[in-house]
Tab-separated table of C-alpha atoms in Angstrom:
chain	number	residue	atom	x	y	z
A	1444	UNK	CA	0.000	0.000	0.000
A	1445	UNK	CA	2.939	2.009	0.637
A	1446	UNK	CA	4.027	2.315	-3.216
A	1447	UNK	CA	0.202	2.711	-4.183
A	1448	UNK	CA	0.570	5.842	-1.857
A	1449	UNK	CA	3.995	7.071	-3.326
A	1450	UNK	CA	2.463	6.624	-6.845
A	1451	UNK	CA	-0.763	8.314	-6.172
A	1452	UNK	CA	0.791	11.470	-4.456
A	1453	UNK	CA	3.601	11.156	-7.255
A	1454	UNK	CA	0.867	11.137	-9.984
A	1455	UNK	CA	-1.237	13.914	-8.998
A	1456	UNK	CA	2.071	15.919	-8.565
A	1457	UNK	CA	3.162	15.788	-11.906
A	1458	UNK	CA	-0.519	16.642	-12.724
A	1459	UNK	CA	-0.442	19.778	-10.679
A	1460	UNK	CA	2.495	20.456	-12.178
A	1461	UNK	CA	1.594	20.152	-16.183
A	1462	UNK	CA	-1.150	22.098	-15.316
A	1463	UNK	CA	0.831	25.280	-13.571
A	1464	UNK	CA	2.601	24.130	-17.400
A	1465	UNK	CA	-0.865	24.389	-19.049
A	1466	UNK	CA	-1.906	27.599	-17.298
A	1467	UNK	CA	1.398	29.404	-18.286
A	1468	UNK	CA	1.121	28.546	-22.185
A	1469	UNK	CA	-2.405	30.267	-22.430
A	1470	UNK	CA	-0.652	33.132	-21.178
A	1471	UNK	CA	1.930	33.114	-23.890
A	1472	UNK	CA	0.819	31.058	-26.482
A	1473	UNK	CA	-2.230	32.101	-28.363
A	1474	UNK	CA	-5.021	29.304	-29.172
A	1475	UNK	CA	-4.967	26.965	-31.914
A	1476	UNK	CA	-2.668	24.464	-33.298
A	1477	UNK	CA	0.821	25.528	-31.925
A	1478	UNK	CA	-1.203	25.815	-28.207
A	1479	UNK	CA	-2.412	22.437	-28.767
A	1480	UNK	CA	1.017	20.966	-30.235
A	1481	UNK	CA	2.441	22.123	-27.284
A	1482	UNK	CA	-0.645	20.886	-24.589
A	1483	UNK	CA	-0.142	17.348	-26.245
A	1484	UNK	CA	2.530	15.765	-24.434
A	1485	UNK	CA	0.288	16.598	-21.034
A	1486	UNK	CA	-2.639	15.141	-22.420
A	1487	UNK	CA	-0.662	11.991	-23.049
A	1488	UNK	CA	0.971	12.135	-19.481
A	1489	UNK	CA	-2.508	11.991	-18.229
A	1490	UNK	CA	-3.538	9.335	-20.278
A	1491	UNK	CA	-0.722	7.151	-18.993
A	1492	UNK	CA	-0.291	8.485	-15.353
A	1493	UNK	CA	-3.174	6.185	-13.665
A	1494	UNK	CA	-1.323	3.016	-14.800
A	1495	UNK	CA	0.712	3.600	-12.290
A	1496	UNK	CA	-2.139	2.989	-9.767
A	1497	UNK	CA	-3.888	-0.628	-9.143
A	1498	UNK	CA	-6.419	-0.204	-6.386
A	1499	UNK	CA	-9.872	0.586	-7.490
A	1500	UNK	CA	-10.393	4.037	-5.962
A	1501	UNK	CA	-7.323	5.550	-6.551
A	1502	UNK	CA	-7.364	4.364	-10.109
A	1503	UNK	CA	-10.620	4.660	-11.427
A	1504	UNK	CA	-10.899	8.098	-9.488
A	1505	UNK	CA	-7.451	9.199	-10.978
A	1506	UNK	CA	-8.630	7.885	-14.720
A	1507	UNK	CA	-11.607	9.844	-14.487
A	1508	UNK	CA	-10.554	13.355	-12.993
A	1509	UNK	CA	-7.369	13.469	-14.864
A	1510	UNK	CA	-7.342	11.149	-17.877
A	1511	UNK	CA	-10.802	11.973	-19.337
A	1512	UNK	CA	-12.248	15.188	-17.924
A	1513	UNK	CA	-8.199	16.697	-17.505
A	1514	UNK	CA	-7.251	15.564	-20.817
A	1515	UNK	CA	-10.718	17.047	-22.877
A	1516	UNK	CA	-10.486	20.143	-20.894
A	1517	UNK	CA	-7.209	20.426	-21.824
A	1518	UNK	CA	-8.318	20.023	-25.486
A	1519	UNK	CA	-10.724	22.399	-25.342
A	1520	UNK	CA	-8.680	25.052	-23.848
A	1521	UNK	CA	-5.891	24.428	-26.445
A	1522	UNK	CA	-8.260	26.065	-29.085
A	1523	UNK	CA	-9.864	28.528	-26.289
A	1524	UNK	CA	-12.821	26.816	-25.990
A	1525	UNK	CA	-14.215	25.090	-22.998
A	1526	UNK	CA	-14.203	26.182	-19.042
A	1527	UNK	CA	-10.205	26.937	-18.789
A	1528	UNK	CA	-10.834	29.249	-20.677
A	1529	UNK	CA	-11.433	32.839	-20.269
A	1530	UNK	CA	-10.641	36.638	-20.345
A	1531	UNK	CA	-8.889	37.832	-18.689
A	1532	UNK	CA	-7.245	34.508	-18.073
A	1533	UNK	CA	-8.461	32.022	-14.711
A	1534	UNK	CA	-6.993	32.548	-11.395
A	1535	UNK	CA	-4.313	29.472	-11.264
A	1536	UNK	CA	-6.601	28.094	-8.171
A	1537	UNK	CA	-10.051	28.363	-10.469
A	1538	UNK	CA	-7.423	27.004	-13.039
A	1539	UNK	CA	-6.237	23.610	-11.233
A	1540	UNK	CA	-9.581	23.227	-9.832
A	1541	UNK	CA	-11.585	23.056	-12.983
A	1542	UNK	CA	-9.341	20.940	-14.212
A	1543	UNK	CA	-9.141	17.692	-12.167
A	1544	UNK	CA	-12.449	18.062	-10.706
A	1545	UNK	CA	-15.989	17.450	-12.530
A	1546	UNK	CA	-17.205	21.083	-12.181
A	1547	UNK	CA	-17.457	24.232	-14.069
A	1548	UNK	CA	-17.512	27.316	-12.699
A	1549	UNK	CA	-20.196	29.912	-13.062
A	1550	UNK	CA	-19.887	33.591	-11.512
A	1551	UNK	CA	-22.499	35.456	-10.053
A	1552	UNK	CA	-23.199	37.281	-13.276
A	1553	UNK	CA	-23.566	33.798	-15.315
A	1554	UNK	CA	-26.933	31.036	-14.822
A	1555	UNK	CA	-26.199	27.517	-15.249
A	1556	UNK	CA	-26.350	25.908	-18.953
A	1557	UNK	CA	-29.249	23.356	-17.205
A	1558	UNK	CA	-31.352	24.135	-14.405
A	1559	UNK	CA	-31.587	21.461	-12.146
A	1560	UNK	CA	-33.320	20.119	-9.098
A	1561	UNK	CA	-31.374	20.814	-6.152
A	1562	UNK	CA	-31.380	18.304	-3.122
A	1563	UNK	CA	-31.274	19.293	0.763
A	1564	UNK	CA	-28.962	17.691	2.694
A	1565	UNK	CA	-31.837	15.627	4.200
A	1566	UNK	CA	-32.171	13.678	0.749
A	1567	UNK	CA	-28.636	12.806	0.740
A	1568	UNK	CA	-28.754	11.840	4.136
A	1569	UNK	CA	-31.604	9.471	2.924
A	1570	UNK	CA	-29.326	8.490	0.286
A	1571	UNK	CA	-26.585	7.365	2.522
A	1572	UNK	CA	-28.863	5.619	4.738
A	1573	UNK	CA	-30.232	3.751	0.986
A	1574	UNK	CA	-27.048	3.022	0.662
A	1575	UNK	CA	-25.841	1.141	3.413
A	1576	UNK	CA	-28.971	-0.627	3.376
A	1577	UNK	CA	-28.126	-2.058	-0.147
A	1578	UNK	CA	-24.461	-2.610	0.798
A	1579	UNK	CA	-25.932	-5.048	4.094
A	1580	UNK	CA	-28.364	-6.326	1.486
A	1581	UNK	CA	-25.869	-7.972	-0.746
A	1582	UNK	CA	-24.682	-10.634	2.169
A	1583	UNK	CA	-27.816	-12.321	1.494
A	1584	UNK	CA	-27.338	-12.106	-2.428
A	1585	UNK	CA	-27.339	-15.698	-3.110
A	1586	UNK	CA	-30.874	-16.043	-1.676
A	1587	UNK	CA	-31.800	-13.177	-4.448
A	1588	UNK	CA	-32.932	-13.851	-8.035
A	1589	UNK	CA	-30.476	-12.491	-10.455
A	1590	UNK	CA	-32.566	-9.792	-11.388
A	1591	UNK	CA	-32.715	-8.273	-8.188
A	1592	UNK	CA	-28.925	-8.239	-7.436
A	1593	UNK	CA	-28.082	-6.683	-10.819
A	1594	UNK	CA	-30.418	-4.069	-9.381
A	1595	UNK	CA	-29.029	-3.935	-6.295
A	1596	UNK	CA	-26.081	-3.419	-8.364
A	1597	UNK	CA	-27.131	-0.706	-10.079
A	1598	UNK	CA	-28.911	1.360	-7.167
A	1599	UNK	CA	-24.963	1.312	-5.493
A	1600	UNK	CA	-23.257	2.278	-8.762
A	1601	UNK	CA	-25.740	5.447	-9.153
A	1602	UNK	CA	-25.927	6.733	-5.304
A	1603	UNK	CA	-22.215	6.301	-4.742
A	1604	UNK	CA	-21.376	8.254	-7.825
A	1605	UNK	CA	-23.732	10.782	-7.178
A	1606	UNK	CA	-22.670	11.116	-3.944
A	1607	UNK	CA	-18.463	11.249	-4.681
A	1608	UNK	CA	-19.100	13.621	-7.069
A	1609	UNK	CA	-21.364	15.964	-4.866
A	1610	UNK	CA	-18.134	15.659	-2.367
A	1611	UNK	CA	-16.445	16.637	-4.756
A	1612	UNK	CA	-18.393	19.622	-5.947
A	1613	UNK	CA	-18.623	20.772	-2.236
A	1614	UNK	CA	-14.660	20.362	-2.172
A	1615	UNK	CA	-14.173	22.786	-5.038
A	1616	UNK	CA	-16.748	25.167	-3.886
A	1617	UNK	CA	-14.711	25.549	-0.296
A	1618	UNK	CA	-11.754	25.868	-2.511
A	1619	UNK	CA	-12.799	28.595	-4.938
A	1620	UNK	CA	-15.762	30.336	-3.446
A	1621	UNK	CA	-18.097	29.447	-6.749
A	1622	UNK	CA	-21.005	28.235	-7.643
A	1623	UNK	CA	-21.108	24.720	-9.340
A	1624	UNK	CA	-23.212	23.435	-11.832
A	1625	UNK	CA	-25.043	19.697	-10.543
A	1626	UNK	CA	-23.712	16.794	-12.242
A	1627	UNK	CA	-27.245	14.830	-11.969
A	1628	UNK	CA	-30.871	16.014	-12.744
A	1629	UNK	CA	-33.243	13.044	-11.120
A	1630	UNK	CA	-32.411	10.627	-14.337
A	1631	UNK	CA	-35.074	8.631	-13.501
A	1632	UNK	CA	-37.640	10.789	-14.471
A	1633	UNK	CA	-36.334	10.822	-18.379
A	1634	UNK	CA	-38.633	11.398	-20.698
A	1635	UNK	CA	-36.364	9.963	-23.478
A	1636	UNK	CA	-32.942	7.809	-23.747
A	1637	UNK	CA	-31.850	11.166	-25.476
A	1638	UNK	CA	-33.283	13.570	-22.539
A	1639	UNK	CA	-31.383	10.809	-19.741
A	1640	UNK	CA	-27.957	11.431	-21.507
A	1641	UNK	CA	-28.183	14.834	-22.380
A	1642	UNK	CA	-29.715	16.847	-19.891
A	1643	UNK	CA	-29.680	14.296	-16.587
A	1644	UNK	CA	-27.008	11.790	-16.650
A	1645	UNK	CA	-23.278	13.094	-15.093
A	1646	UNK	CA	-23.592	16.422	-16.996
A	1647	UNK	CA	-20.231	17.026	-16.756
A	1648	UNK	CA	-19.344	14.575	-18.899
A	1649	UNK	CA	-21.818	15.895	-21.082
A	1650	UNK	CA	-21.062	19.459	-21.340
A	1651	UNK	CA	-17.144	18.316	-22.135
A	1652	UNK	CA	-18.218	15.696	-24.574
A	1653	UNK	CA	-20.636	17.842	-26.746
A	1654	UNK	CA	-17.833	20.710	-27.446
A	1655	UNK	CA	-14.801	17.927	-27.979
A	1656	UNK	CA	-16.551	15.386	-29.789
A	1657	UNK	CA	-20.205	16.415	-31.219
A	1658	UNK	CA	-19.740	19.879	-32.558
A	1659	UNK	CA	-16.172	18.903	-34.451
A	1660	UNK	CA	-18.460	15.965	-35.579
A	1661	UNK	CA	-21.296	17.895	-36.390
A	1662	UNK	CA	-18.715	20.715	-38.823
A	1663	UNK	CA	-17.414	17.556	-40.242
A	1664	UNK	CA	-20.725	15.811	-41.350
A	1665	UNK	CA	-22.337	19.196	-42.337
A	1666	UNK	CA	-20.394	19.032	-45.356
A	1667	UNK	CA	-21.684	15.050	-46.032
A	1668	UNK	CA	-25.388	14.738	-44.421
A	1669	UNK	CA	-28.169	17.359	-45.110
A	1670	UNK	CA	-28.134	20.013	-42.247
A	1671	UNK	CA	-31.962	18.371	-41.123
A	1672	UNK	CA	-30.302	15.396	-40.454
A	1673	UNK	CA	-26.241	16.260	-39.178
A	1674	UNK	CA	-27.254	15.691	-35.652
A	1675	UNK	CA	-27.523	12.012	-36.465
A	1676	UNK	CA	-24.051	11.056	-36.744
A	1677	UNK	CA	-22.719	13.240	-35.077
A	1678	UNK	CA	-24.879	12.358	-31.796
A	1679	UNK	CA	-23.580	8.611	-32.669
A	1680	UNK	CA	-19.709	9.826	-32.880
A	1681	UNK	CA	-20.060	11.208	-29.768
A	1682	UNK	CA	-21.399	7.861	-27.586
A	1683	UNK	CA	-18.511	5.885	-29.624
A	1684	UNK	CA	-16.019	8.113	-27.991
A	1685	UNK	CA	-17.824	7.576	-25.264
A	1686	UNK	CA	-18.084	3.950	-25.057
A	1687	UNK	CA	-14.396	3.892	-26.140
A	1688	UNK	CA	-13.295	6.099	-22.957
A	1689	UNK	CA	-15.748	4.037	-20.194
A	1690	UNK	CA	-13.938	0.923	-22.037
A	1691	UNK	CA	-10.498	2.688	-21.050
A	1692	UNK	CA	-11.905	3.300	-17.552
A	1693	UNK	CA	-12.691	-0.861	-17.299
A	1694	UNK	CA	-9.231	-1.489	-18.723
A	1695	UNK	CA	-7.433	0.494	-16.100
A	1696	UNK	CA	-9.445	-0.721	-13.336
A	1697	UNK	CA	-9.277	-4.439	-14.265
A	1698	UNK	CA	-5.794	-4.591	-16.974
A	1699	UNK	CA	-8.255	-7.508	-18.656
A	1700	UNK	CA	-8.270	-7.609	-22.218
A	1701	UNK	CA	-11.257	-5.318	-23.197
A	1702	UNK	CA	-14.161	-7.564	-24.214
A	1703	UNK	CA	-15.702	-4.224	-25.892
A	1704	UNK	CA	-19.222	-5.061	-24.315
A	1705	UNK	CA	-19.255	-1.921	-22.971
A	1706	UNK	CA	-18.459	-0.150	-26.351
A	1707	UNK	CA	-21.245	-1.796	-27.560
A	1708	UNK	CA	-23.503	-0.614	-25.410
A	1709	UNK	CA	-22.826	3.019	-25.851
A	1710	UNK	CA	-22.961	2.005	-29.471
A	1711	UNK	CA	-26.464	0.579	-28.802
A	1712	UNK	CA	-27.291	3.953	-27.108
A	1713	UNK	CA	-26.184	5.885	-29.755
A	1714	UNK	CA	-28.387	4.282	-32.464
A	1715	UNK	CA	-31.685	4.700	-30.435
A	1716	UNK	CA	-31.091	8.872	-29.958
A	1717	UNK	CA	-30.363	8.708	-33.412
A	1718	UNK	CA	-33.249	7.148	-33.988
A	1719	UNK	CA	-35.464	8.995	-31.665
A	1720	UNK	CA	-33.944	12.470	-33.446
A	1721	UNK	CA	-35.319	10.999	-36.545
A	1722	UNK	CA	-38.660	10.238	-35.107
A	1723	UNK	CA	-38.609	13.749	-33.321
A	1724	UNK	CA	-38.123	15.435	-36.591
A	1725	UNK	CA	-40.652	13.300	-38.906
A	1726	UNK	CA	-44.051	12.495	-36.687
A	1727	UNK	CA	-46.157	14.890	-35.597
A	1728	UNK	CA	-45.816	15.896	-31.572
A	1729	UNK	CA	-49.390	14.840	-31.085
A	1730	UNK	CA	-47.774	11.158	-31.302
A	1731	UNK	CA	-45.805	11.995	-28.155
A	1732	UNK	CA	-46.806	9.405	-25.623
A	1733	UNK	CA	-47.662	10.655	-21.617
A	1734	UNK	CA	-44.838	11.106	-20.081
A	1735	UNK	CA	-45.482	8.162	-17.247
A	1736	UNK	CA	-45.568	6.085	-20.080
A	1737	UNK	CA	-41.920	7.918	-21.223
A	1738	UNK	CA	-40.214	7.065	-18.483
A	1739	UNK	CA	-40.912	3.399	-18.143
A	1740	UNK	CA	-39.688	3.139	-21.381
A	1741	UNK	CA	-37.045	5.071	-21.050
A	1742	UNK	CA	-36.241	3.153	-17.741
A	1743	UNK	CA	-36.571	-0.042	-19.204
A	1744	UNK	CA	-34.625	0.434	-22.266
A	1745	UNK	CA	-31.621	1.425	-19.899
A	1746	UNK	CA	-31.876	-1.350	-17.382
A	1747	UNK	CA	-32.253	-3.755	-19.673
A	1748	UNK	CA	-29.117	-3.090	-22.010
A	1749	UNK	CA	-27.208	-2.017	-18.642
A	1750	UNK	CA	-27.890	-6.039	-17.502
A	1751	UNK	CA	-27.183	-6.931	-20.862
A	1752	UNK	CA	-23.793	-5.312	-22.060
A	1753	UNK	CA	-22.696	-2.917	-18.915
A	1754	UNK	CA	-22.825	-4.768	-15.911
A	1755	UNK	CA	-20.931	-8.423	-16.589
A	1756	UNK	CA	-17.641	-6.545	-17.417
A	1757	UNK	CA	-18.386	-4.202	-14.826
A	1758	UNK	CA	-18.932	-6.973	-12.343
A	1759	UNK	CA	-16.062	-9.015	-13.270
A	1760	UNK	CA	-13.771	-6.832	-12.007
A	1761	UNK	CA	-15.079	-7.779	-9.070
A	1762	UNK	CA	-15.317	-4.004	-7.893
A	1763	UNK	CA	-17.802	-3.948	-4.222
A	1764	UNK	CA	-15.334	-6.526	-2.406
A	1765	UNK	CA	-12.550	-4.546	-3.740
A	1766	UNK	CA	-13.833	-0.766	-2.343
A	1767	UNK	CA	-14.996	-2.385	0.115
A	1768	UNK	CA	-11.235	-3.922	1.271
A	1769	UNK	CA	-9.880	-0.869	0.435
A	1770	UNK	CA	-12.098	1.176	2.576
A	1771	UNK	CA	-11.022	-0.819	5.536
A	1772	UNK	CA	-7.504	-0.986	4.598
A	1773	UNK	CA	-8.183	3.302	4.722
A	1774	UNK	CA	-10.217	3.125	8.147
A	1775	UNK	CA	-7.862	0.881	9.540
A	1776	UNK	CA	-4.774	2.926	8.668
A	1777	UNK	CA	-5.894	5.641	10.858
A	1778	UNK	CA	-6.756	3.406	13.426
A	1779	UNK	CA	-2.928	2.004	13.399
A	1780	UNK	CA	-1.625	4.989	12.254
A	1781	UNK	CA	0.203	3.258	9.320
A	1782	UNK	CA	-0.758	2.195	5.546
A	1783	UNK	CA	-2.151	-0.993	5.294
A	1784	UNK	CA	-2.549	-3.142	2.519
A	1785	UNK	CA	-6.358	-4.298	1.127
A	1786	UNK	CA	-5.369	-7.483	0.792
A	1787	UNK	CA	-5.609	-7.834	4.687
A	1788	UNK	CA	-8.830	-7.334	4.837
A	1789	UNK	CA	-11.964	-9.439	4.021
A	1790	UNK	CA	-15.266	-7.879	3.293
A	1791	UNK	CA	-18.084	-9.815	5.157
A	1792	UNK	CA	-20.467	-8.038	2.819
A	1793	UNK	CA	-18.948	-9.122	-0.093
């Protein structure tokens, strides 16, 4: 545990680094392809840097802060576009912060891109409590039908990461005294696959994805596909970059050789907004079913392709005994006041 320490702290240094690097050569280097030529060999050090890192937090934490929203925000910036960038330039601290944490930044004079449904901190404590009831709930798994563990499943996958990345939202809000936009708009109440990925699902993710990857796509295929229609493949570009980078996030997690179920169902995902744009666009809004009716099959069509393609590669990496080990080995090196390995420890929940 020692070395996954030494690598962690020894990662996120040379990220703090590039970026005081980064935040210098939009100072002196204007935007566009000499900015970017010279942002490049950062992006690639974040790309690499979590393979230095095995255990699942640290990792898949690292992966996501640094390799995918660092690396696209870099991007972004390198042709002045995206939240690094500004005028006059960002405070280094708004800088760093907006960087390796899911968040953008909006000033008192700004209103968020989506407005959102903000929760009290009674709901998350009903959350937590949610949680731990599923994690005690998945001793008795093997007395569950399949179906209901996958959900189980599920339920823990969505609450944790809504809850890790409100922590970290409240971190950067302490740090830099802003505002933050939410990264989750009650996804169950999607009225469409199209309306869960764009405007309620980690929309972070999608705010950096539709500048780096759906508007390049969209200039590209203007020039191809008839402007009623551009949206279409350029919507399905941007879930196979997607799928491609949560593919990455297994392979760092696991080091398995990528089974590219998970591409797939991006893929899959990307075919039915497509599909739904084209539907949108050719029948007549009075064929626009209630909205209960919306979300069920909105619901269903995600759970059902989550069971199918999502969760076996997800669960093969084994990852609730894992946290779970390595949140002991955390709680118990405070207790003993040195760093203990996960390995140690044996989950009775898991």
């Amino acid at each position: 545990m020692e070395g996954e320490s030494y690598n962690f702290i020894l990662d996120w240094s040379l990220a703090l680094a590039s970026l005081l690097y980064c935040h210098s050569v939009g100072i002196f280097i204007a935007q566009g392809t000499t900015r970017f030529l010279v942002l490049f060999p950062v992006i690639f050090l974040f790309l690499y840097l979590p393979l230095n890192l095995h255990t699942m937090f640290l990792c898949g934490l690292t992966f996501f802060f640094m390799s995918w929203l660092g690396s696209f925000k870099l991007i972004l910036y390198a042709f002045g576009e995206g939240p690094l960038s500004s005028y006059p330039p960002l405070p280094l601290s708004h800088f760093i912060s907006t960087a390796c944490l899911p968040i953008k930044i909006i000033t008192n004079q700004q209103n968020p891109s989506h407005q959102t449904t903000k929760k009290s901190p009674k709901e998350y404590a009903i959350r937590v409590f949610l949680l731990l009831i599923t994690i005690m709930a998945h001793s008795y798994k093997d007395n569950f039908h399949p179906l209901l563990t996958t959900s189980i499943y599920a339920y823990y996958i969505f609450f944790s990461l809504e809850l890790l990345l409100a922590v970290a939202a409240s971190l950067a809000r302490t740090l830099v005294g802003a505002e933050l936009e939410p990264q989750f708009d009650e996804p169950h109440h999607a009225t469409s696959v199209q309306d869960f990925w764009g405007k309620r699902w980690n929309l972070m993710v999608s705010s950096i994805l539709r500048p780096t990857v759906y508007h390049p796509a969209r200039a590209i295929f203007s020039h191809l596909v008839p402007a009623r229609w551009v949206s279409v493949p350029a919507v399905f570009t941007t879930f196979l970059v997607s799928g491609i980078m949560h593919e990455m996030i297994f392979y760092y997690l696991g080091r398995f050789t990528p089974t590219w179920e998970v591409t797939l169902f991006f893929v899959i995902h990307g075919v039915w907004v497509g599909t739904e744009i084209v539907l949108k666009k050719t029948m007549s809004q009075q064929f626009e079913p209630p909205a209960v009716v919306s979300r069920l099959l909105t619901l269903g069509f995600v759970i059902i392709t989550s069971f199918w393609l999502f969760f076996p590669p997800f669960l093969r990496l084994n990852p609730f005994a894992r946290g779970c080990r390595e949140m002991m080995a955390f709680v118990g090196g405070f207790r003993h006041w040195h760093l203990i390995s996960p390995d140690e420890y044996s989950c009775p929940y898991f």
